[in-house]
Short mmCIF file of C-alpha atoms and ligand atoms in Angstrom, two decimals:
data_model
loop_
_atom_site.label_atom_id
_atom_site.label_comp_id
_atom_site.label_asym_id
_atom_site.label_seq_id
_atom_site.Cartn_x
_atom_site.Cartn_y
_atom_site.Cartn_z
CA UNK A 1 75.49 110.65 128.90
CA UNK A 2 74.77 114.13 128.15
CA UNK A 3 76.24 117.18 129.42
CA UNK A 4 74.95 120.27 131.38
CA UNK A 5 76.79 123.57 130.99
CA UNK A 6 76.40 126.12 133.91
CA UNK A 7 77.49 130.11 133.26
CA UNK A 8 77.78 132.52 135.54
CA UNK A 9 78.30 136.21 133.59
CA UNK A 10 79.49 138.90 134.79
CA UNK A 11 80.76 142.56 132.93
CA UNK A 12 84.36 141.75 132.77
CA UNK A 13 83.99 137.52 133.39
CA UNK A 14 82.09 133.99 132.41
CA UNK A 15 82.33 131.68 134.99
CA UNK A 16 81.12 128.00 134.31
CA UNK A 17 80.64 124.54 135.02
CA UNK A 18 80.30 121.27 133.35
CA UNK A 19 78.60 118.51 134.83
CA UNK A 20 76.98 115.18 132.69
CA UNK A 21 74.61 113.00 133.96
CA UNK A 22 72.96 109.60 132.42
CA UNK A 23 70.24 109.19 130.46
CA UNK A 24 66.49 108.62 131.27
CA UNK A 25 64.97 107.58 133.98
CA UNK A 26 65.64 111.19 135.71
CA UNK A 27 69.11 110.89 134.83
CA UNK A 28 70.97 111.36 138.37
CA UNK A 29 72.33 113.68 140.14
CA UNK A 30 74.78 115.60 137.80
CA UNK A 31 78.49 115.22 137.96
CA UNK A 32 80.83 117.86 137.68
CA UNK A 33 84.01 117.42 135.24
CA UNK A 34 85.16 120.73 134.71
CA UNK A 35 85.11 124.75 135.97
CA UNK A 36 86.67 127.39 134.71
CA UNK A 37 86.23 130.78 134.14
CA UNK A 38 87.11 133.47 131.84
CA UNK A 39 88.41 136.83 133.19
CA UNK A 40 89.53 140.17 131.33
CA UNK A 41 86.70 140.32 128.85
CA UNK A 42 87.30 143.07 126.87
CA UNK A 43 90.76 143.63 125.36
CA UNK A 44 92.71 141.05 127.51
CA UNK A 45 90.77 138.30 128.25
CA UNK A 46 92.18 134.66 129.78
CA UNK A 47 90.11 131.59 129.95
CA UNK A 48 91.13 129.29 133.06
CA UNK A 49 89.92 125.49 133.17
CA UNK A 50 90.42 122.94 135.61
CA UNK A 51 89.53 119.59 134.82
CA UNK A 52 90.65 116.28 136.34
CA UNK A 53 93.28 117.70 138.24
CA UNK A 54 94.94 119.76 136.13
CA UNK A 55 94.58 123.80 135.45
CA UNK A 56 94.93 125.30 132.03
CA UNK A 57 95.57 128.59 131.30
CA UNK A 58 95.01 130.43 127.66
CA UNK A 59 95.24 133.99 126.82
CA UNK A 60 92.27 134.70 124.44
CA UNK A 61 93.55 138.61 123.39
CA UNK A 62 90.30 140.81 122.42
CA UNK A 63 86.96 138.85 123.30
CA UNK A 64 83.39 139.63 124.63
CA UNK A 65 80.78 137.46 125.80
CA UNK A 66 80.08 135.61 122.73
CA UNK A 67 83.71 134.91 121.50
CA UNK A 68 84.41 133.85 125.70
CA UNK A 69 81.84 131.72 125.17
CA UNK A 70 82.86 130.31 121.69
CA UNK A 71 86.35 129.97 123.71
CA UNK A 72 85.07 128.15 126.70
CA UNK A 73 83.03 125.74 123.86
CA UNK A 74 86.09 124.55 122.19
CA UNK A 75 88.08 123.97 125.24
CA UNK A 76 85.30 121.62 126.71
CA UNK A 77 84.82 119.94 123.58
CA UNK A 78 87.56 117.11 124.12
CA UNK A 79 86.08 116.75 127.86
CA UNK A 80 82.35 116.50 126.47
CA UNK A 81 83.50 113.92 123.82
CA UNK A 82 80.39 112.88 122.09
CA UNK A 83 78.07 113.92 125.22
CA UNK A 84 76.09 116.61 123.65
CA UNK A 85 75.21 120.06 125.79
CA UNK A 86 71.67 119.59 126.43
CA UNK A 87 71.10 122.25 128.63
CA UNK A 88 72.58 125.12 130.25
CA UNK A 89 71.94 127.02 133.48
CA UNK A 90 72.54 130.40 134.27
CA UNK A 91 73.09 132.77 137.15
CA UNK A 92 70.71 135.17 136.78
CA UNK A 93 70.83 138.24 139.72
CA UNK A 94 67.33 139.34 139.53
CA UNK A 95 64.41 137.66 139.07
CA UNK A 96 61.99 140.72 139.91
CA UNK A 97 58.66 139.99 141.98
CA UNK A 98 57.64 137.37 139.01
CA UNK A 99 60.23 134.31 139.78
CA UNK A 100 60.27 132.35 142.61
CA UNK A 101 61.68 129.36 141.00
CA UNK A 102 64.46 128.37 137.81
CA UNK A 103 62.27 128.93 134.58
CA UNK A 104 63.36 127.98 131.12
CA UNK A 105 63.93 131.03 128.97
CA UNK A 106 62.49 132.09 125.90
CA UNK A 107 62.41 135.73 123.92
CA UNK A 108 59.65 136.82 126.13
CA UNK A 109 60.68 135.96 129.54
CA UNK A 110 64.22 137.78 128.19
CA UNK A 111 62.41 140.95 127.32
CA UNK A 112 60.87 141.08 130.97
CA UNK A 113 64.40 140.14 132.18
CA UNK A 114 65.93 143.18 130.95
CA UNK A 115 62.54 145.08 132.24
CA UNK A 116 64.46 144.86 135.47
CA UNK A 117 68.01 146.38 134.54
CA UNK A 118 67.39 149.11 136.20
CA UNK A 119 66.98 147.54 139.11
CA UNK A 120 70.35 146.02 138.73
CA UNK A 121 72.09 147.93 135.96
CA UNK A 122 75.41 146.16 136.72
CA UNK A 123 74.80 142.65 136.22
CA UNK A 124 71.50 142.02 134.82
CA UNK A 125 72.37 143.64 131.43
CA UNK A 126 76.24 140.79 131.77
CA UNK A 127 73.87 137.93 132.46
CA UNK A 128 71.34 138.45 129.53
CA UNK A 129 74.40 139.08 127.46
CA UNK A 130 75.94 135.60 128.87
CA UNK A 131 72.18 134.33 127.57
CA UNK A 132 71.90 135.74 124.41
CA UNK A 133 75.36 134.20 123.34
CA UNK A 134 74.59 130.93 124.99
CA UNK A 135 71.27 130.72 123.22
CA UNK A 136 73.42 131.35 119.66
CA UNK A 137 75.90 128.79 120.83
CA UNK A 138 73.59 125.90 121.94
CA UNK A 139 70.54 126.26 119.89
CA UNK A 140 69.10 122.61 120.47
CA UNK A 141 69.93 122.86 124.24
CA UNK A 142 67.33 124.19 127.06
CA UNK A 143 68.19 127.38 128.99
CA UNK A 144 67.12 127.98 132.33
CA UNK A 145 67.37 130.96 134.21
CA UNK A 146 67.99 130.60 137.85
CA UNK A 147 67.62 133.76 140.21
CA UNK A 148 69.55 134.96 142.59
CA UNK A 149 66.33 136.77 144.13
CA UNK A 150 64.19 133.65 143.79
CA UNK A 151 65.15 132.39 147.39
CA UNK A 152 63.83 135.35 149.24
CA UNK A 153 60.41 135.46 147.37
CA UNK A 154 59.07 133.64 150.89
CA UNK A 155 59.77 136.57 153.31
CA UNK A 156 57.15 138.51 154.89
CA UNK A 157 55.71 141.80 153.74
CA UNK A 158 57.67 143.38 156.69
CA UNK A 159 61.00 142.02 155.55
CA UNK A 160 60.05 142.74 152.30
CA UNK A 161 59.41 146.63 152.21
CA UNK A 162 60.82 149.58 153.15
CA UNK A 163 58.68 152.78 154.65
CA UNK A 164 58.38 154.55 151.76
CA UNK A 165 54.78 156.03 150.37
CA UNK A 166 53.18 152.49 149.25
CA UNK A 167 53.09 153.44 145.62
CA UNK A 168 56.95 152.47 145.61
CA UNK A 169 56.64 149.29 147.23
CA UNK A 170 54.19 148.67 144.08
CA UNK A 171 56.89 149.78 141.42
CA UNK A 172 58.98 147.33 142.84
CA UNK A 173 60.92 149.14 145.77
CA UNK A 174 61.27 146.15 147.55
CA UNK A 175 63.75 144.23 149.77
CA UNK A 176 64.68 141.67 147.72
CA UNK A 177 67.55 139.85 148.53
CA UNK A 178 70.45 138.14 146.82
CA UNK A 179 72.98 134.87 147.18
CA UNK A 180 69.90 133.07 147.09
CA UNK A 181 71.64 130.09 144.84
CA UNK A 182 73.84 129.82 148.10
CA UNK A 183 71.08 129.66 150.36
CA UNK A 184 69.22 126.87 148.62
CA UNK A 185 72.61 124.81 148.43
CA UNK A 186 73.38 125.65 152.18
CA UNK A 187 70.43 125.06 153.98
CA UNK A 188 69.31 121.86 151.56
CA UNK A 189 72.48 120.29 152.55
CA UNK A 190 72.14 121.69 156.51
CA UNK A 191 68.53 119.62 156.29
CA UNK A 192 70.01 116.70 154.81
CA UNK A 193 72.87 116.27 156.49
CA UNK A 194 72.12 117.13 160.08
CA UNK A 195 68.28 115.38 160.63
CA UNK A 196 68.01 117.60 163.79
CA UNK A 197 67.78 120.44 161.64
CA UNK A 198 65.14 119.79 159.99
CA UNK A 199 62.72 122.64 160.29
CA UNK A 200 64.65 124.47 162.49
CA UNK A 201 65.69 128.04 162.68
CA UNK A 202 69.40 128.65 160.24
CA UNK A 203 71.37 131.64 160.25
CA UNK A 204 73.43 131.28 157.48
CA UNK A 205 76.23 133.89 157.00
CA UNK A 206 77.48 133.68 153.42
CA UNK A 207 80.85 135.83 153.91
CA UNK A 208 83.03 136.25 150.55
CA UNK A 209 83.85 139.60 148.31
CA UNK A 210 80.45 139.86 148.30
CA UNK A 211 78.72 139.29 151.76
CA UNK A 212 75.24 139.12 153.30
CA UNK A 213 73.02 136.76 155.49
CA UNK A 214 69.98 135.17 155.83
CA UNK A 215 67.63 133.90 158.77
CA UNK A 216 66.03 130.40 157.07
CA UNK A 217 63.26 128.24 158.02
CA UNK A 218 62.23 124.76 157.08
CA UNK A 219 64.61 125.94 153.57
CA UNK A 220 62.45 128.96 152.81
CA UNK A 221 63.88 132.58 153.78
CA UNK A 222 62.53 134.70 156.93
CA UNK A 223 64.84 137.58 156.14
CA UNK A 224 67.99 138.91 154.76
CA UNK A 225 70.74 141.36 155.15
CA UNK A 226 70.43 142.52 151.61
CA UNK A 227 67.92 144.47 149.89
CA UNK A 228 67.00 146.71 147.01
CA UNK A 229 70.51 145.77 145.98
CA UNK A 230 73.26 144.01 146.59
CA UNK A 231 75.01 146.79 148.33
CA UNK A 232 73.10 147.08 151.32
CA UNK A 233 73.58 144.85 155.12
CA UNK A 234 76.80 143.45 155.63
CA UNK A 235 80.05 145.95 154.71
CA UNK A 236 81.72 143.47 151.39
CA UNK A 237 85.20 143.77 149.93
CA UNK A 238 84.32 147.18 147.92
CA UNK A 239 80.75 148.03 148.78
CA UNK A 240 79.63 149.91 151.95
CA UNK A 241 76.79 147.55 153.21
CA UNK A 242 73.99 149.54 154.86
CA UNK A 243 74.81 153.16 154.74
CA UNK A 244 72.40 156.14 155.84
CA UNK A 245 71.08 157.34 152.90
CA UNK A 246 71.46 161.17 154.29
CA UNK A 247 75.10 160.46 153.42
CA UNK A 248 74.16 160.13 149.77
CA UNK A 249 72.23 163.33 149.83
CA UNK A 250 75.46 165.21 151.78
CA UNK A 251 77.84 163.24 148.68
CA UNK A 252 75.52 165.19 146.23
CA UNK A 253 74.84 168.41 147.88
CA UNK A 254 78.40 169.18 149.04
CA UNK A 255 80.97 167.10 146.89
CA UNK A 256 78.61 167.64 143.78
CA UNK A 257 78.52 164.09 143.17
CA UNK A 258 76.09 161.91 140.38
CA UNK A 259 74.78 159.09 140.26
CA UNK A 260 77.90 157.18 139.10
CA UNK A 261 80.28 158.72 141.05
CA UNK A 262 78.09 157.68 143.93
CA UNK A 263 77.50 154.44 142.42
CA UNK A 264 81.10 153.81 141.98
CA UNK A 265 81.52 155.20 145.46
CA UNK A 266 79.70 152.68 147.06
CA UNK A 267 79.63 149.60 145.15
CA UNK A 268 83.63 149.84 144.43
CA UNK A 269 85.43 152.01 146.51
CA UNK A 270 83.91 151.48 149.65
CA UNK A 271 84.00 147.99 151.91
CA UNK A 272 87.53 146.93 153.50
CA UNK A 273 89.19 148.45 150.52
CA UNK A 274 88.01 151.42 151.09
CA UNK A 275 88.45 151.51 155.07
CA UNK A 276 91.68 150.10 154.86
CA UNK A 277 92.93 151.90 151.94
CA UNK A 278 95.17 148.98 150.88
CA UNK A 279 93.23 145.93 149.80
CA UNK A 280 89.66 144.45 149.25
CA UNK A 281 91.02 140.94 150.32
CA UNK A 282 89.96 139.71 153.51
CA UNK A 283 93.72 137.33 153.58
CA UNK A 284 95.61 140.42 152.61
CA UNK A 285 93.58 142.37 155.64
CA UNK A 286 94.47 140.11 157.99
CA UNK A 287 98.48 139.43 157.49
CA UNK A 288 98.91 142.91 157.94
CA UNK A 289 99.76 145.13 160.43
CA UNK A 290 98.50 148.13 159.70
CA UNK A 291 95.81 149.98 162.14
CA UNK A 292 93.39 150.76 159.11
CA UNK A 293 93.48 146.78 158.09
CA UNK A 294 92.77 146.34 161.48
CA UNK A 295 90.32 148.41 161.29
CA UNK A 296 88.30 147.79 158.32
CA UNK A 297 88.40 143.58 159.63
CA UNK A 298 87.05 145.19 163.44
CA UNK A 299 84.25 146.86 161.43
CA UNK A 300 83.10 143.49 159.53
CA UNK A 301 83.37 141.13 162.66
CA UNK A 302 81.08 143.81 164.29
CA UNK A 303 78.17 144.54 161.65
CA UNK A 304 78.28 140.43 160.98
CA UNK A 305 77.74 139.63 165.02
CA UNK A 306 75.30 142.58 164.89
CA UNK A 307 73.40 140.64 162.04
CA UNK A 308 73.50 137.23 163.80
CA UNK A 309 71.64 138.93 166.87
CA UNK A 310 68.56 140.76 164.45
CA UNK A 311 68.14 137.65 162.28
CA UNK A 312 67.89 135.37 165.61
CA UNK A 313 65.03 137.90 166.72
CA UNK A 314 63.42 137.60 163.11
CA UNK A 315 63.79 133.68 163.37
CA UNK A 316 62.45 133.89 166.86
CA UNK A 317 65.73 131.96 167.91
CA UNK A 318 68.47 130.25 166.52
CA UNK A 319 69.29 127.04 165.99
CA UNK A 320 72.12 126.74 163.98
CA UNK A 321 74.70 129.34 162.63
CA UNK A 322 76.24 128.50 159.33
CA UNK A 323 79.75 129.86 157.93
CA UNK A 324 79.88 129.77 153.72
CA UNK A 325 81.89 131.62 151.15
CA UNK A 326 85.19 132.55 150.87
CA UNK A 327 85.79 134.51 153.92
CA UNK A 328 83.24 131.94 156.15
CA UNK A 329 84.47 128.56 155.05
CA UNK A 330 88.26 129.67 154.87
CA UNK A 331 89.24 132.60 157.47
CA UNK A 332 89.33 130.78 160.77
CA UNK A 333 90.01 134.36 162.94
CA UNK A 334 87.30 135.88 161.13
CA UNK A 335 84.38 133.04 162.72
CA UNK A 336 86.38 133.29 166.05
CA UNK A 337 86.00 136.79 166.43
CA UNK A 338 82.37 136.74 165.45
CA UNK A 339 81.32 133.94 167.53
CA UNK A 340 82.72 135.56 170.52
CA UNK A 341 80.25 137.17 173.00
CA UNK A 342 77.65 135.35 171.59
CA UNK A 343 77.64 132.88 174.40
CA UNK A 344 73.94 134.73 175.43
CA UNK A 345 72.62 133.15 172.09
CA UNK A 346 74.22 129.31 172.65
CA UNK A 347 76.54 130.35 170.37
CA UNK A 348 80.04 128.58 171.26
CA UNK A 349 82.92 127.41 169.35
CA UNK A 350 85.78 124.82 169.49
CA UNK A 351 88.69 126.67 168.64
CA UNK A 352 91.03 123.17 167.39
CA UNK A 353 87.55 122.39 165.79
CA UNK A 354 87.58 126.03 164.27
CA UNK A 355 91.07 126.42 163.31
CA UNK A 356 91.47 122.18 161.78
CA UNK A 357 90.88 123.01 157.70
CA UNK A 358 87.33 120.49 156.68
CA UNK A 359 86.25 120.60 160.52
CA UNK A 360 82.88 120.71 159.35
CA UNK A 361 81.05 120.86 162.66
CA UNK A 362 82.66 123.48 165.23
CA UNK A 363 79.99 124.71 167.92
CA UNK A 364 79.93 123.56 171.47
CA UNK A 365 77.00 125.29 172.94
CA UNK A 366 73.00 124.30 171.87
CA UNK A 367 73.74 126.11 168.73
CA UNK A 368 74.86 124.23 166.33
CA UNK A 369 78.02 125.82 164.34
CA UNK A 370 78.77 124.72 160.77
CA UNK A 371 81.60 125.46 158.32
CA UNK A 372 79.64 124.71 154.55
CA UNK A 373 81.42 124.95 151.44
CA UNK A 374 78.59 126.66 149.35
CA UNK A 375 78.06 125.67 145.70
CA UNK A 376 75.99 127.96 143.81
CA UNK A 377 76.67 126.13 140.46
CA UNK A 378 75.29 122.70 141.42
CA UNK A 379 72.41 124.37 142.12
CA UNK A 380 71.76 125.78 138.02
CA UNK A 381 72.62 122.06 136.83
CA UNK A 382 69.93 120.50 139.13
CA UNK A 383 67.73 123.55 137.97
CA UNK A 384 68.82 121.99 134.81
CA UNK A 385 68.53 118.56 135.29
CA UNK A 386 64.77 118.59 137.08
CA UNK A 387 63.81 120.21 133.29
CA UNK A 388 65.80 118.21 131.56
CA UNK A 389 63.51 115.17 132.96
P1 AMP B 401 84.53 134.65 147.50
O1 AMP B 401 84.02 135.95 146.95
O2 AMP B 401 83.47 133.81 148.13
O3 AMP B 401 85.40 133.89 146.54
O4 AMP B 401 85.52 135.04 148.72
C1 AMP B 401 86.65 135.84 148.53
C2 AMP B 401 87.15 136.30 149.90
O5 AMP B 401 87.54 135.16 150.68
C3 AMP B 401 88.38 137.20 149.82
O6 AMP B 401 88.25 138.30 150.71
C4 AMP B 401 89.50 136.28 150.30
O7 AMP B 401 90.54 136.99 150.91
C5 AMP B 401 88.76 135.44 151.31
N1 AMP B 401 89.53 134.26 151.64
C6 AMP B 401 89.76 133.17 150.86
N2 AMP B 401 90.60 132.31 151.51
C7 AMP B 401 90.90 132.87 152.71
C8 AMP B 401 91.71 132.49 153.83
N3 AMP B 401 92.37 131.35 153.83
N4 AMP B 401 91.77 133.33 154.88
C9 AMP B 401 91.11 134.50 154.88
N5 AMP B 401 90.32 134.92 153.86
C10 AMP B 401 90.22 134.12 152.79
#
């Protein structure tokens, strides 16, 4: 056997992954043995694993990237035995215009990489860190990049620009996208698992601390709720989701505010934390009684039903509607309250079918309604795997 790591970094966290998988002949499908993650990096960092059952928890004191992932190395070493790493995936956020598919990584596709920081200064610079220290750690093993933008590359020029002077759109002002690792696990295993859906016209409504959707055909995206960055569309645990950008220009003008407050403003402060003024977490939102909880959740629900009905028109229809992520595959009110009043688009629910935990399949109506547990990280190890051979 050999083993496949995956590694998802972020500025204050590595999460990651470790699947094996046989030898030759294309080697399988790869099977996970281990996640964990490590959070705190910086001057308190903790490294969590869970592996056959059991969770283990170690405090690590002062690390960064490369002593995380020096940590995470020796505490997979008994579970990889004598299975050497052979390759290792990463999460990637932005792939620019360039990437439309996993690539392997070498010094020069890492120096175009970090050509695109400023397109996402807060996580590209954490994931080519992640790289860099995974490429010190595991210098026989392959590393492939896989892109969070990559999914998108398929829309249309109209869901792909914004009206700006063209000369933007040619920089790279662009709509791209992001959860795209979810997408490609979602609607491969909508098209594989439900025959009838093959081909057919996906909503897929990947609701966690971060949130967006996208409207998918035939596996390849029409459109999406995000788009320069990941702030914009859907309202998220601390980001605003689409805001006027004449509110950025009052923020500046009258509260005197730069680009970081703003930044912080928006990508942090903002969302159902901000609305609610006591938590980011959708569970926390919803046990209490507050009216600004109440609030904030009323707000979601609405711009999420409001997203269903413009990426049906972009689909030209809908044929399925698909619930992932945290929020989607766990908070039972939360799908309830979005799928009702959507009876004019076939969209009906079960609620025993909604509210029964692993109920997979929970419409009623012509539109089909699934509950899919996404899984971003199998994605990077088949990335892996298909260049593995
Ligand atoms: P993610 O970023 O995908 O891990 O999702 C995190 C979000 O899912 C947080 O807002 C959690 O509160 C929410 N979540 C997880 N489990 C539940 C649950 N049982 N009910 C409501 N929200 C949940």
């Amino acid at each position: 056997m050999s083993a496949i790591l995956t590694l998802n970094a972020g500025s204050s966290s590595i999460k990651f992954s470790v699947y094996l998988r046989g030898e030759g002949d294309g080697g399988g499908e790869p099977e996970e043995v281990a996640v964990g993650q490590i959070d705190g990096l910086g001057p308190d960092a903790k490294l969590i694993l869970k592996h056959d059952g059991t969770k283990a928890v170690t405090d690590l004191g002062q690390a960064d990237h490369k002593a995380g992932l020096k940590a995470i190395l020796d505490a997979i070493q008994p579970i990889l035995g004598d299975n050497a790493v052979t390759g290792v995936g990463h999460r990637v956020v932005h792939g620019g215009t360039g990437h439309l598919a996993p690539a392997v990584l070498n010094d020069e596709i890492l120096t175009e990489l970090a050509g695109l920081e400023p397109l996402a200064p807060l996580h590209q610079p954490h994931n080519l860190a992640g790289i860099r220290a995974a490429m010190e750690a595991f210098p026989d093993a392959i590393q492939v990049g896989c892109f969070d933008t990559a999914f998108h590359r398929s829309h249309p020029f109209v869901n792909d620009t914004y009206a700006l002077p063209r000369k933007f759109f040619e920089e790279g002002v662009r709509r791209y996208g992001f959860h795209g690792l979810s997408y490609d696990y979602v609607s491969g295993y909508v098209e594989e698992t439900y025959p009838d859906l093959q081909d057919a016209r996906v909503v897929i409504a990947h609701l966690g601390n971060g949130a967006s959707m996208c409207c998918v055909k035939g596996r390849r995206s029409i459109a999406s709720s995000m788009g320069f960055s990941a702030v914009d569309g859907l309202p998220m645990g601390t980001r605003t989701g689409q805001i006027d950008p004449s509110v950025i220009l009052y923020l500046m003008d009258n509260h005197g505010m730069a680009s970081k407050d703003i930044s912080d403003l928006i990508y942090k402060q903002s969302g159902l934390l901000g609305m609610s003024g006591i938590s980011n977490d959708m569970r926390t939102l919803l046990e209490s009684d507050a009216e600004s909880a109440k609030e904030a959740v009323d707000y979601f629900v609405a711009r999420v039903k409001r997203e269903i009905g413009a990426l049906a028109a972009m689909g030209g229809g809908i044929d399925a509607l698909v619930f992932t992520g945290g929020i989607g595959e766990n908070a039972w009110q939360i799908r309830e309250r979005v799928c009702e009043g959507l009876e004019f688009l076939g969209v009906t629910i079960d609620a025993d079918a909604n509210q029964a935990r692993g109920t997979e399949s929970i419409g009623t109506g012509p539109v089909k309604v699934l509950v899919v547990q996404t899984d971003e990280e199998r994605v990077i190890a088949r990335a892996v795997a298909s260049h593995l051979g």
